[in-house]
Coordinates of N, CA and C in Angstrom, one line a residue:
M793 N 41.4 -19.9 17.5 CA 41.1 -21.2 18.1 C 39.7 -21.7 17.8
N794 N 38.8 -20.7 17.9 CA 37.4 -21.0 17.6 C 37.3 -21.5 16.1
S795 N 38.0 -20.9 15.3 CA 38.0 -21.3 13.9 C 38.5 -22.8 13.7
R796 N 39.5 -23.1 14.5 CA 40.0 -24.5 14.4 C 39.0 -25.5 14.9
L797 N 38.3 -25.1 16.0 CA 37.3 -26.0 16.6 C 36.1 -26.2 15.7
T798 N 35.8 -25.1 15.0 CA 34.7 -25.2 14.1 C 35.0 -26.1 12.9
Q799 N 36.3 -26.0 12.4 CA 36.7 -26.9 11.3 C 36.7 -28.4 11.8
T800 N 37.2 -28.6 13.0 CA 37.2 -29.9 13.6 C 35.8 -30.5 13.6
L801 N 34.9 -29.8 14.1 CA 33.5 -30.3 14.2 C 32.9 -30.5 12.8
A802 N 33.2 -29.7 11.9 CA 32.7 -29.8 10.5 C 33.2 -31.1 9.9
L803 N 34.6 -31.4 10.2 CA 35.1 -32.6 9.7 C 34.5 -33.8 10.3
F804 N 34.2 -33.8 11.6 CA 33.6 -34.9 12.3 C 32.2 -35.2 11.8
V805 N 31.5 -34.1 11.5 CA 30.1 -34.3 11.0 C 30.1 -34.9 9.6
M806 N 31.1 -34.4 8.8 CA 31.2 -35.0 7.4 C 31.6 -36.5 7.5
F807 N 32.5 -36.8 8.4 CA 33.0 -38.2 8.5 C 31.8 -39.1 8.9
S808 N 31.0 -38.6 9.9 CA 29.8 -39.4 10.3 C 28.8 -39.6 9.2
I809 N 28.6 -38.6 8.4 CA 27.7 -38.7 7.3 C 28.1 -39.7 6.3
V810 N 29.4 -39.6 5.9 CA 30.0 -40.6 5.0 C 29.9 -42.0 5.5
R811 N 30.2 -42.2 6.8 CA 30.2 -43.5 7.4 C 28.8 -44.1 7.4
C812 N 27.8 -43.3 7.7 CA 26.4 -43.8 7.6 C 26.0 -44.1 6.2
A813 N 26.4 -43.3 5.3 CA 26.1 -43.6 3.9 C 26.6 -44.9 3.4
S814 N 27.9 -45.2 3.8 CA 28.5 -46.4 3.4 C 28.0 -47.6 4.1
H815 N 27.4 -47.5 5.3 CA 26.9 -48.6 6.1 C 25.4 -48.4 6.4
P816 N 24.5 -48.5 5.4 CA 23.1 -48.3 5.7 C 22.5 -49.3 6.6
K817 N 21.6 -48.9 7.4 CA 20.9 -49.8 8.3 C 20.0 -50.7 7.5
P818 N 20.0 -52.0 8.0 CA 19.1 -53.0 7.3 C 17.7 -52.6 7.4
Q819 N 16.9 -52.7 6.4 CA 15.5 -52.4 6.4 C 14.7 -53.7 6.7
K820 N 13.6 -53.5 7.4 CA 12.7 -54.6 7.6 C 12.0 -55.0 6.3
I821 N 11.9 -56.4 6.1 CA 11.2 -56.9 5.0 C 9.7 -57.0 5.3
V822 N 8.9 -56.2 4.7 CA 7.5 -56.2 5.0 C 6.8 -57.2 4.1
I823 N 6.1 -58.2 4.7 CA 5.4 -59.3 4.0 C 4.0 -58.9 3.8
N824 N 3.5 -58.9 2.6 CA 2.1 -58.5 2.3 C 1.2 -59.6 2.9
P825 N 0.2 -59.2 3.8 CA -0.7 -60.2 4.4 C -1.5 -61.0 3.3
L826 N -1.8 -60.3 2.2 CA -2.5 -61.0 1.1 C -1.7 -62.1 0.5
A827 N -0.4 -61.9 0.3 CA 0.5 -62.9 -0.2 C 0.5 -64.1 0.7
E828 N 0.6 -63.9 2.0 CA 0.6 -64.9 3.0 C -0.7 -65.8 2.9
R829 N -1.8 -65.1 2.7 CA -3.1 -65.8 2.6 C -3.2 -66.7 1.4
I830 N -2.7 -66.1 0.3 CA -2.7 -66.8 -1.0 C -1.8 -68.1 -0.9
S831 N -0.7 -67.9 -0.2 CA 0.2 -69.1 -0.1 C -0.4 -70.2 0.8
A832 N -1.1 -69.7 1.8 CA -1.8 -70.7 2.7 C -2.9 -71.5 1.9
L833 N -3.6 -70.7 1.1 CA -4.7 -71.3 0.3 C -4.2 -72.3 -0.7
E834 N -3.0 -72.0 -1.3 CA -2.4 -72.9 -2.3 C -2.0 -74.2 -1.6
L835 N -1.5 -74.1 -0.4 CA -1.1 -75.3 0.4 C -2.4 -76.2 0.7
D836 N -3.5 -75.5 1.1 CA -4.7 -76.2 1.4 C -5.2 -76.9 0.1
L837 N -5.1 -76.2 -1.0 CA -5.6 -76.7 -2.3 C -4.8 -78.0 -2.7
K838 N -3.5 -77.9 -2.4 CA -2.7 -79.1 -2.7 C -3.1 -80.3 -1.9
D839 N -3.4 -80.0 -0.6 CA -3.8 -81.1 0.3 C -5.1 -81.7 -0.1
Q840 N -6.1 -80.8 -0.5 CA -7.4 -81.2 -0.9 C -7.3 -82.1 -2.2
N841 N -6.4 -81.7 -3.1 CA -6.2 -82.4 -4.3 C -5.7 -83.8 -4.0
R842 N -4.8 -83.9 -3.1 CA -4.2 -85.2 -2.7 C -5.3 -86.1 -2.1
E843 N -6.2 -85.5 -1.3 CA -7.2 -86.2 -0.6 C -8.3 -86.7 -1.6
I844 N -8.6 -85.8 -2.6 CA -9.5 -86.2 -3.7 C -9.0 -87.4 -4.5
S845 N -7.7 -87.3 -4.8 CA -7.1 -88.4 -5.6 C -7.1 -89.7 -4.8
R846 N -6.9 -89.6 -3.5 CA -6.9 -90.8 -2.6 C -8.4 -91.4 -2.6
L847 N -9.4 -90.6 -2.5 CA -10.8 -91.0 -2.5 C -11.2 -91.6 -3.8
N848 N -10.8 -91.0 -4.9 CA -11.1 -91.5 -6.2 C -10.5 -92.9 -6.4
Q849 N -9.2 -93.1 -5.9 CA -8.6 -94.4 -6.0 C -9.3 -95.4 -5.2
L850 N -9.8 -95.0 -4.0 CA -10.6 -95.9 -3.2 C -11.9 -96.3 -3.8
V851 N -12.6 -95.4 -4.5 CA -13.8 -95.7 -5.2 C -13.6 -96.7 -6.3
R852 N -12.5 -96.4 -7.1 CA -12.2 -97.4 -8.1 C -11.9 -98.8 -7.6
E853 N -11.2 -98.9 -6.5 CA -10.9 -100.2 -5.9 C -12.1 -100.9 -5.5
L854 N -13.1 -100.1 -4.9 CA -14.3 -100.7 -4.4 C -15.2 -101.2 -5.6
R855 N -15.2 -100.4 -6.7 CA -15.9 -100.9 -7.8 C -15.3 -102.1 -8.4
Q856 N -14.0 -102.2 -8.5 CA -13.4 -103.4 -9.0 C -13.7 -104.6 -8.2
Q857 N -13.7 -104.4 -6.8 CA -14.0 -105.5 -5.9 C -15.4 -106.0 -6.1
K858 N -16.4 -105.0 -6.3 CA -17.8 -105.4 -6.5 C -17.9 -106.2 -7.8
T859 N -17.3 -105.7 -8.9 CA -17.3 -106.4 -10.2 C -16.7 -107.8 -10.1
A860 N -15.6 -107.9 -9.4 CA -15.0 -109.2 -9.2 C -15.9 -110.2 -8.4
Q861 N -16.5 -109.6 -7.4 CA -17.4 -110.5 -6.6 C -18.6 -111.0 -7.4
K862 N -19.2 -110.1 -8.3 CA -20.3 -110.5 -9.2 C -19.8 -111.6 -10.1
N863 N -18.7 -111.4 -10.7 CA -18.1 -112.4 -11.6 C -17.9 -113.7 -11.0
T864 N -17.4 -113.7 -9.7 CA -17.1 -114.9 -9.0 C -18.4 -115.6 -8.7
E865 N -19.5 -114.9 -8.3 CA -20.8 -115.5 -8.0 C -21.4 -116.1 -9.2
A866 N -21.2 -115.4 -10.4 CA -21.8 -116.0 -11.6 C -21.1 -117.3 -12.0
K867 N -19.7 -117.3 -11.8 CA -18.9 -118.5 -12.2 C -19.2 -119.6 -11.2
A868 N -19.6 -119.3 -10.0 CA -19.8 -120.3 -9.0 C -21.2 -121.0 -9.2
V869 N -22.0 -120.4 -10.0 CA -23.3 -121.1 -10.3 C -23.1 -122.4 -11.0
E870 N -23.6 -123.4 -10.4 CA -23.4 -124.7 -11.0 C -24.7 -125.0 -11.8
V871 N -24.5 -125.0 -13.1 CA -25.6 -125.2 -14.0 C -25.8 -126.7 -14.2
Q872 N -26.9 -127.2 -13.8 CA -27.2 -128.6 -13.9 C -27.6 -129.0 -15.4
P873 N -27.0 -130.0 -15.9 CA -27.3 -130.4 -17.3 C -28.8 -130.8 -17.4
D874 N -29.3 -131.4 -16.4 CA -30.7 -131.8 -16.4 C -31.4 -131.3 -15.2
P875 N -32.4 -130.4 -15.3 CA -33.0 -129.8 -14.1 C -33.7 -130.9 -13.3
P876 N -33.7 -130.8 -12.0 CA -34.3 -131.8 -11.2 C -35.8 -132.0 -11.5
T877 N -36.2 -133.2 -11.5 CA -37.6 -133.5 -11.7 C -38.5 -133.0 -10.7
V878 N -39.6 -132.3 -11.1 CA -40.5 -131.7 -10.1 C -41.3 -132.8 -9.5
K879 N -41.4 -132.8 -8.2 CA -42.2 -133.8 -7.4 C -43.7 -133.5 -7.6
L880 N -44.4 -134.6 -7.8 CA -45.8 -134.4 -8.0 C -46.6 -134.7 -6.7
S881 N -45.9 -135.3 -5.7 CA -46.5 -135.6 -4.5 C -45.4 -135.5 -3.4
P882 N -45.8 -135.2 -2.2 CA -44.8 -135.1 -1.1 C -44.3 -136.5 -0.7
Q883 N -43.0 -136.6 -0.5 CA -42.4 -137.9 -0.1 C -42.1 -138.0 1.4
E884 N -42.2 -139.2 1.9 CA -41.9 -139.4 3.3 C -40.5 -139.0 3.7
N885 N -40.3 -138.4 4.8 CA -39.0 -138.0 5.3 C -38.3 -137.0 4.3
D886 N -39.1 -136.3 3.6 CA -38.6 -135.3 2.6 C -38.2 -134.0 3.4
E887 N -36.9 -133.6 3.2 CA -36.5 -132.4 3.9 C -37.1 -131.1 3.4
T888 N -37.6 -131.1 2.2 CA -38.3 -130.0 1.6 C -39.7 -129.9 2.2
H889 N -40.1 -128.6 2.5 CA -41.4 -128.4 3.1 C -42.3 -127.6 2.1
P890 N -42.9 -128.3 1.2 CA -43.7 -127.6 0.2 C -44.9 -126.9 0.8
V891 N -45.3 -125.9 0.1 CA -46.5 -125.1 0.6 C -47.5 -125.2 -0.6
S892 N -48.6 -125.8 -0.3 CA -49.7 -125.9 -1.4 C -50.7 -124.7 -1.2
P893 N -51.0 -124.1 -2.4 CA -52.0 -123.0 -2.3 C -53.4 -123.6 -1.9
L894 N -53.6 -124.9 -1.8 CA -54.9 -125.5 -1.5 C -54.9 -125.8 0.0
M895 N -53.8 -125.6 0.7 CA -53.8 -126.0 2.2 C -54.7 -125.0 2.9
D896 N -55.1 -125.5 4.1 CA -56.0 -124.7 5.0 C -55.4 -123.4 5.3
E897 N -56.0 -122.2 4.9 CA -55.4 -120.9 5.2 C -55.3 -120.7 6.7
V898 N -56.1 -121.3 7.5 CA -56.1 -121.0 8.9 C -54.7 -121.5 9.5
E899 N -54.2 -122.5 8.9 CA -52.9 -123.1 9.4 C -51.7 -122.4 8.8
T900 N -51.9 -121.8 7.6 CA -50.7 -121.3 6.9 C -50.6 -119.8 6.7
I901 N -51.7 -119.2 6.5 CA -51.6 -117.7 6.1 C -51.7 -116.9 7.4
A902 N -50.9 -115.9 7.5 CA -50.9 -115.0 8.6 C -51.9 -113.9 8.5
D903 N -52.3 -113.4 9.5 CA -53.3 -112.2 9.5 C -52.6 -111.1 8.8
S904 N -53.3 -110.4 7.9 CA -52.7 -109.3 7.1 C -52.3 -108.1 7.9
S905 N -52.7 -108.1 9.2 CA -52.3 -107.0 10.1 C -50.9 -107.3 10.7
Q906 N -50.4 -108.5 10.6 CA -49.1 -108.9 11.2 C -48.0 -108.3 10.4
D907 N -46.9 -108.1 11.1 CA -45.7 -107.5 10.5 C -45.2 -108.3 9.3
S908 N -45.4 -109.6 9.3 CA -44.9 -110.5 8.2 C -45.6 -110.1 6.9
M909 N -46.9 -109.8 6.9 CA -47.5 -109.4 5.7 C -47.1 -108.0 5.3
H910 N -46.8 -107.1 6.2 CA -46.4 -105.8 5.9 C -45.0 -105.9 5.1
T911 N -44.2 -106.8 5.5 CA -42.9 -107.0 4.8 C -43.1 -107.5 3.4
Y912 N -44.1 -108.4 3.2 CA -44.4 -108.9 1.9 C -44.9 -107.8 1.0
Y913 N -45.9 -107.0 1.5 CA -46.5 -105.9 0.7 C -45.5 -104.8 0.4
R914 N -44.6 -104.6 1.4 CA -43.5 -103.6 1.1 C -42.6 -104.1 -0.1
G915 N -42.3 -105.4 -0.1 CA -41.5 -105.9 -1.2 C -42.3 -105.8 -2.5
L916 N -43.6 -106.0 -2.4 CA -44.4 -105.9 -3.7 C -44.4 -104.5 -4.2
E917 N -44.5 -103.5 -3.3 CA -44.5 -102.1 -3.7 C -43.2 -101.7 -4.3
L918 N -42.1 -102.2 -3.7 CA -40.8 -101.9 -4.3 C -40.6 -102.6 -5.6
Y919 N -41.1 -103.8 -5.8 CA -41.0 -104.5 -7.0 C -41.8 -103.7 -8.1
K920 N -43.0 -103.3 -7.8 CA -43.8 -102.5 -8.8 C -43.1 -101.2 -9.1
G921 N -42.4 -100.6 -8.1 CA -41.7 -99.4 -8.4 C -40.3 -99.6 -9.0
K922 N -40.0 -100.8 -9.4 CA -38.8 -101.1 -10.1 C -37.5 -100.9 -9.2
K923 N -37.7 -101.0 -7.9 CA -36.6 -100.9 -7.0 C -36.3 -102.3 -6.6
F924 N -35.7 -103.0 -7.6 CA -35.6 -104.5 -7.5 C -34.7 -105.0 -6.3
E925 N -33.6 -104.3 -6.1 CA -32.6 -104.7 -5.1 C -33.3 -104.6 -3.7
D926 N -34.0 -103.5 -3.5 CA -34.7 -103.4 -2.2 C -35.9 -104.4 -2.1
A927 N -36.5 -104.7 -3.2 CA -37.6 -105.6 -3.2 C -37.1 -107.0 -2.8
I928 N -35.9 -107.4 -3.4 CA -35.3 -108.7 -3.1 C -35.0 -108.8 -1.6
E929 N -34.5 -107.8 -1.1 CA -34.2 -107.8 0.4 C -35.5 -108.0 1.2
A930 N -36.5 -107.3 0.8 CA -37.8 -107.4 1.6 C -38.4 -108.8 1.5
F931 N -38.4 -109.4 0.2 CA -39.0 -110.7 0.0 C -38.1 -111.8 0.8
R932 N -36.8 -111.6 0.8 CA -36.0 -112.6 1.5 C -36.2 -112.6 3.0
A933 N -36.4 -111.4 3.5 CA -36.7 -111.2 4.9 C -38.0 -111.9 5.2
F934 N -39.0 -111.7 4.4 CA -40.3 -112.3 4.5 C -40.2 -113.9 4.6
I935 N -39.5 -114.4 3.6 CA -39.3 -115.9 3.5 C -38.6 -116.4 4.7
N936 N -37.5 -115.7 5.1 CA -36.7 -116.2 6.3 C -37.6 -116.2 7.6
E937 N -38.5 -115.2 7.7 CA -39.3 -115.1 8.9 C -40.5 -116.1 8.8
N938 N -40.9 -116.4 7.6 CA -42.2 -117.2 7.4 C -42.0 -118.3 6.3
P939 N -41.1 -119.3 6.6 CA -40.8 -120.3 5.5 C -42.0 -121.1 5.1
Q940 N -43.0 -121.2 6.0 CA -44.2 -122.1 5.8 C -45.4 -121.2 5.3
H941 N -45.2 -119.9 5.1 CA -46.3 -119.1 4.8 C -46.8 -119.4 3.4
V942 N -48.1 -119.3 3.2 CA -48.7 -119.6 1.9 C -48.2 -118.6 0.8
Y943 N -47.7 -117.4 1.2 CA -47.2 -116.5 0.2 C -45.7 -116.6 0.0
A944 N -45.1 -117.6 0.7 CA -43.6 -117.7 0.6 C -43.2 -118.1 -0.9
D945 N -44.0 -118.9 -1.6 CA -43.6 -119.2 -2.9 C -43.7 -118.0 -3.8
R946 N -44.7 -117.1 -3.6 CA -44.8 -115.9 -4.4 C -43.6 -115.0 -4.2
A947 N -43.3 -114.9 -2.9 CA -42.1 -114.0 -2.6 C -40.9 -114.5 -3.3
Q948 N -40.7 -115.9 -3.3 CA -39.5 -116.4 -3.9 C -39.5 -116.2 -5.4
F949 N -40.7 -116.3 -6.0 CA -40.9 -116.0 -7.4 C -40.5 -114.6 -7.8
F950 N -40.9 -113.6 -6.9 CA -40.6 -112.2 -7.2 C -39.1 -112.0 -7.0
V951 N -38.4 -112.8 -6.2 CA -36.9 -112.7 -6.1 C -36.4 -113.2 -7.5
V952 N -36.9 -114.3 -8.0 CA -36.4 -114.8 -9.3 C -36.6 -113.7 -10.4
D953 N -37.8 -113.2 -10.5 CA -38.2 -112.2 -11.5 C -37.4 -110.9 -11.4
S954 N -37.2 -110.5 -10.1 CA -36.4 -109.2 -9.9 C -35.0 -109.4 -10.5
Y955 N -34.4 -110.5 -10.2 CA -33.1 -110.7 -10.8 C -33.1 -110.8 -12.3
F956 N -34.2 -111.4 -12.8 CA -34.3 -111.4 -14.3 C -34.4 -110.1 -14.9
L957 N -35.2 -109.2 -14.3 CA -35.4 -107.9 -14.8 C -34.2 -107.0 -14.6
M958 N -33.3 -107.4 -13.7 CA -32.1 -106.7 -13.5 C -31.0 -107.3 -14.4
K959 N -31.3 -108.3 -15.2 CA -30.4 -109.0 -16.1 C -29.2 -109.6 -15.4
E960 N -29.5 -110.0 -14.1 CA -28.4 -110.8 -13.4 C -28.8 -112.3 -13.5
Y961 N -28.5 -112.8 -14.7 CA -29.0 -114.1 -15.0 C -28.4 -115.3 -14.2
G962 N -27.2 -115.1 -13.7 CA -26.6 -116.1 -12.8 C -27.4 -116.2 -11.5
M963 N -27.8 -115.1 -11.0 CA -28.6 -115.1 -9.8 C -30.0 -115.6 -10.0
V964 N -30.5 -115.4 -11.3 CA -31.8 -115.9 -11.6 C -31.8 -117.5 -11.4
I965 N -30.7 -118.1 -11.9 CA -30.6 -119.5 -11.8 C -30.5 -120.0 -10.4
V966 N -29.7 -119.3 -9.6 CA -29.6 -119.6 -8.2 C -30.9 -119.5 -7.5
A967 N -31.7 -118.4 -7.7 CA -32.9 -118.2 -7.0 C -34.0 -119.2 -7.5
A968 N -33.9 -119.6 -8.8 CA -34.9 -120.6 -9.3 C -34.6 -121.9 -8.7
N969 N -33.3 -122.2 -8.5 CA -33.0 -123.5 -7.9 C -33.4 -123.6 -6.4
L970 N -33.6 -122.4 -5.8 CA -34.1 -122.4 -4.4 C -35.6 -122.4 -4.3
F971 N -36.3 -122.5 -5.4 CA -37.7 -122.5 -5.5 C -38.2 -123.9 -5.1
K972 N -38.4 -124.1 -3.8 CA -38.7 -125.4 -3.2 C -40.2 -125.5 -2.9
Y973 N -41.1 -125.2 -3.9 CA -42.5 -125.2 -3.6 C -43.1 -125.9 -4.8
P974 N -43.1 -127.3 -4.9 CA -43.5 -128.0 -6.1 C -45.0 -127.9 -6.3
Y975 N -45.8 -127.5 -5.3 CA -47.3 -127.3 -5.6 C -47.6 -125.9 -5.9
S976 N -46.6 -125.0 -6.0 CA -46.9 -123.6 -6.2 C -47.4 -123.4 -7.7
Q977 N -48.3 -122.5 -7.8 CA -48.8 -122.0 -9.1 C -47.7 -121.2 -9.9
R978 N -46.7 -120.8 -9.1 CA -45.6 -120.0 -9.7 C -44.4 -120.9 -10.2
M979 N -44.5 -122.2 -9.9 CA -43.4 -123.1 -10.2 C -43.1 -123.1 -11.7
A980 N -44.1 -123.1 -12.5 CA -43.9 -123.2 -14.0 C -43.2 -121.9 -14.5
E981 N -43.7 -120.8 -14.0 CA -43.2 -119.5 -14.5 C -41.7 -119.3 -14.0
A982 N -41.4 -119.8 -12.8 CA -40.0 -119.7 -12.3 C -39.1 -120.6 -13.1
T983 N -39.6 -121.8 -13.5 CA -38.8 -122.6 -14.4 C -38.6 -122.0 -15.8
Y984 N -39.6 -121.3 -16.3 CA -39.5 -120.7 -17.6 C -38.4 -119.5 -17.5
K985 N -38.4 -118.8 -16.4 CA -37.4 -117.7 -16.2 C -36.0 -118.3 -16.1
R986 N -35.9 -119.5 -15.5 CA -34.6 -120.2 -15.4 C -34.1 -120.6 -16.8
G987 N -35.1 -121.1 -17.6 CA -34.7 -121.5 -19.0 C -34.2 -120.3 -19.8
L988 N -34.9 -119.1 -19.7 CA -34.5 -117.9 -20.4 C -33.1 -117.4 -19.9
A989 N -32.9 -117.5 -18.6 CA -31.6 -117.1 -18.1 C -30.5 -118.0 -18.6
L990 N -30.7 -119.3 -18.7 CA -29.7 -120.2 -19.2 C -29.4 -119.8 -20.7
L991 N -30.4 -119.4 -21.4 CA -30.2 -119.0 -22.8 C -29.3 -117.7 -22.9
E992 N -29.6 -116.8 -22.0 CA -28.8 -115.6 -21.9 C -27.3 -115.8 -21.6
M993 N -27.1 -116.9 -20.9 CA -25.7 -117.3 -20.5 C -25.1 -118.3 -21.5
N994 N -25.8 -118.4 -22.7 CA -25.3 -119.3 -23.8 C -25.2 -120.8 -23.4
Q995 N -26.2 -121.2 -22.5 CA -26.3 -122.6 -22.1 C -27.5 -123.2 -22.8
E996 N -27.5 -123.3 -24.1 CA -28.7 -123.7 -24.9 C -29.2 -125.1 -24.6
A997 N -28.3 -126.0 -24.4 CA -28.7 -127.4 -24.1 C -29.4 -127.4 -22.8
Q998 N -28.8 -126.8 -21.7 CA -29.5 -126.8 -20.4 C -30.8 -126.0 -20.5
A999 N -30.9 -125.0 -21.3 CA -32.1 -124.2 -21.4 C -33.2 -125.1 -22.0
K1000 N -32.9 -125.8 -23.1 CA -33.9 -126.7 -23.7 C -34.3 -127.8 -22.7
A1001 N -33.4 -128.3 -21.9 CA -33.8 -129.3 -20.9 C -34.8 -128.7 -19.9
A1002 N -34.5 -127.4 -19.5 CA -35.4 -126.8 -18.5 C -36.8 -126.6 -19.1
L1003 N -36.8 -126.1 -20.4 CA -38.1 -125.9 -21.1 C -38.9 -127.2 -21.3
S1004 N -38.2 -128.3 -21.6 CA -38.8 -129.6 -21.8 C -39.4 -130.1 -20.4
Q1005 N -38.7 -129.8 -19.3 CA -39.2 -130.2 -18.0 C -40.4 -129.4 -17.7
L1006 N -40.5 -128.2 -18.0 CA -41.6 -127.4 -17.8 C -42.8 -127.9 -18.6
I1007 N -42.6 -128.2 -19.9 CA -43.7 -128.7 -20.7 C -44.3 -130.0 -20.2
K1008 N -43.4 -130.8 -19.7 CA -43.7 -132.2 -19.3 C -44.6 -132.1 -18.0
N1009 N -44.1 -131.2 -17.0 CA -44.8 -131.2 -15.7 C -45.9 -130.3 -15.6
F1010 N -46.0 -129.2 -16.5 CA -47.0 -128.3 -16.4 C -47.6 -128.0 -17.8
P1011 N -48.1 -129.0 -18.4 CA -48.6 -128.9 -19.8 C -49.7 -127.9 -20.1
K1012 N -50.5 -127.6 -19.1 CA -51.6 -126.7 -19.2 C -51.4 -125.3 -18.7
D1013 N -50.2 -125.1 -18.2 CA -49.9 -123.7 -17.6 C -49.5 -122.8 -18.8
P1014 N -49.9 -121.5 -18.7 CA -49.6 -120.5 -19.7 C -48.1 -120.5 -20.1
S1015 N -47.3 -120.7 -19.1 CA -45.8 -120.7 -19.3 C -45.4 -121.8 -20.2
A1016 N -46.2 -122.9 -20.2 CA -45.8 -124.1 -21.0 C -46.0 -123.7 -22.5
E1017 N -47.0 -122.9 -22.8 CA -47.1 -122.5 -24.2 C -46.0 -121.7 -24.7
L1018 N -45.5 -120.8 -23.8 CA -44.3 -120.0 -24.1 C -43.1 -120.8 -24.3
A1019 N -43.0 -121.9 -23.4 CA -41.9 -122.8 -23.5 C -41.9 -123.6 -24.8
R1020 N -43.1 -124.0 -25.2 CA -43.1 -124.7 -26.5 C -42.6 -123.9 -27.7
K1021 N -43.1 -122.6 -27.7 CA -42.6 -121.7 -28.8 C -41.1 -121.5 -28.7
K1022 N -40.6 -121.3 -27.6 CA -39.2 -121.0 -27.4 C -38.4 -122.3 -27.8
W1023 N -38.9 -123.5 -27.3 CA -38.2 -124.7 -27.6 C -38.2 -125.0 -29.1
A1024 N -39.3 -124.7 -29.8 CA -39.4 -124.9 -31.3 C -38.4 -123.9 -32.0
E1025 N -38.3 -122.7 -31.5 CA -37.4 -121.7 -32.1 C -36.0 -122.2 -32.0
L1026 N -35.6 -122.7 -30.8 CA -34.3 -123.2 -30.6 C -33.9 -124.4 -31.4
S1027 N -34.9 -125.3 -31.6 CA -34.7 -126.5 -32.4 C -34.5 -126.1 -33.9
K1028 N -35.3 -125.1 -34.3 CA -35.2 -124.6 -35.7 C -33.8 -124.0 -36.0
N1029 N -33.4 -123.2 -35.0 CA -32.1 -122.6 -35.2 C -31.0 -123.6 -35.2
S1030 N -31.1 -124.6 -34.3 CA -30.1 -125.7 -34.3 C -30.0 -126.4 -35.6
A1031 N -31.2 -126.7 -36.2 CA -31.3 -127.4 -37.5 C -30.7 -126.5 -38.6
S1032 N -30.9 -125.2 -38.6 CA -30.4 -124.3 -39.6 C -28.8 -124.3 -39.5
R1033 N -28.3 -124.3 -38.3 CA -26.9 -124.3 -38.1 C -26.2 -125.6 -38.6
V1034 N -26.9 -126.7 -38.4 CA -26.4 -128.0 -38.9 C -26.4 -128.0 -40.4
Q1035 N -27.4 -127.5 -41.1 CA -27.5 -127.5 -42.5 C -26.5 -126.6 -43.1
S1036 N -26.3 -125.5 -42.5 CA -25.3 -124.5 -43.0 C -23.8 -125.1 -42.9
N1037 N -23.6 -125.9 -41.9 CA -22.3 -126.6 -41.8 C -22.1 -127.7 -42.8

């Protein structure tokens, strides 16, 4: 009987072993922590690349808007075929408020310690440092705060010249047209810059008209001599083109 019991137990053990072998327990899948970290970094990199692409697109759109705005401003400049005649004396009920360099300084010039002069000198330093956009902002602030100041005409001239040096010729014409100081010693030079800007914009007829106006109204100014040479050069070139045709 013991023999039979032993055989029965042996058979049961063998059956259990075979059953376990045919039905193995599922093993846990161990995920490498480094792989998880790499996967997370890849997702972050994709997100960053998408954000960089979005920002680059935004920068391109802003640049296009700025270029379009500059082109619109240049096209909006109304070039007068004949520059307005410079007034040689103030007229009654004239809306323009000219500032003469010969006026009493007590009535017109501010104390150099005042903030207004600090604004002017800051603009001058920026202009000399070739920081023309900042200089224009400073000079405009000075003019807006002190439209009757004896230095207002100089500030407006530096606005004209700053645009000229930046090669923004449409804005040169606009700034020169705003030069409302007929007694200013800078009037002739501002007119000359306007003529050169017109040339750069291929407006030769209007440029010659501006130079002629300068020569007529300021014959002894140094800018008038430059205007005569430029006018003669333009006339010679025009004659050569006519002969070649």
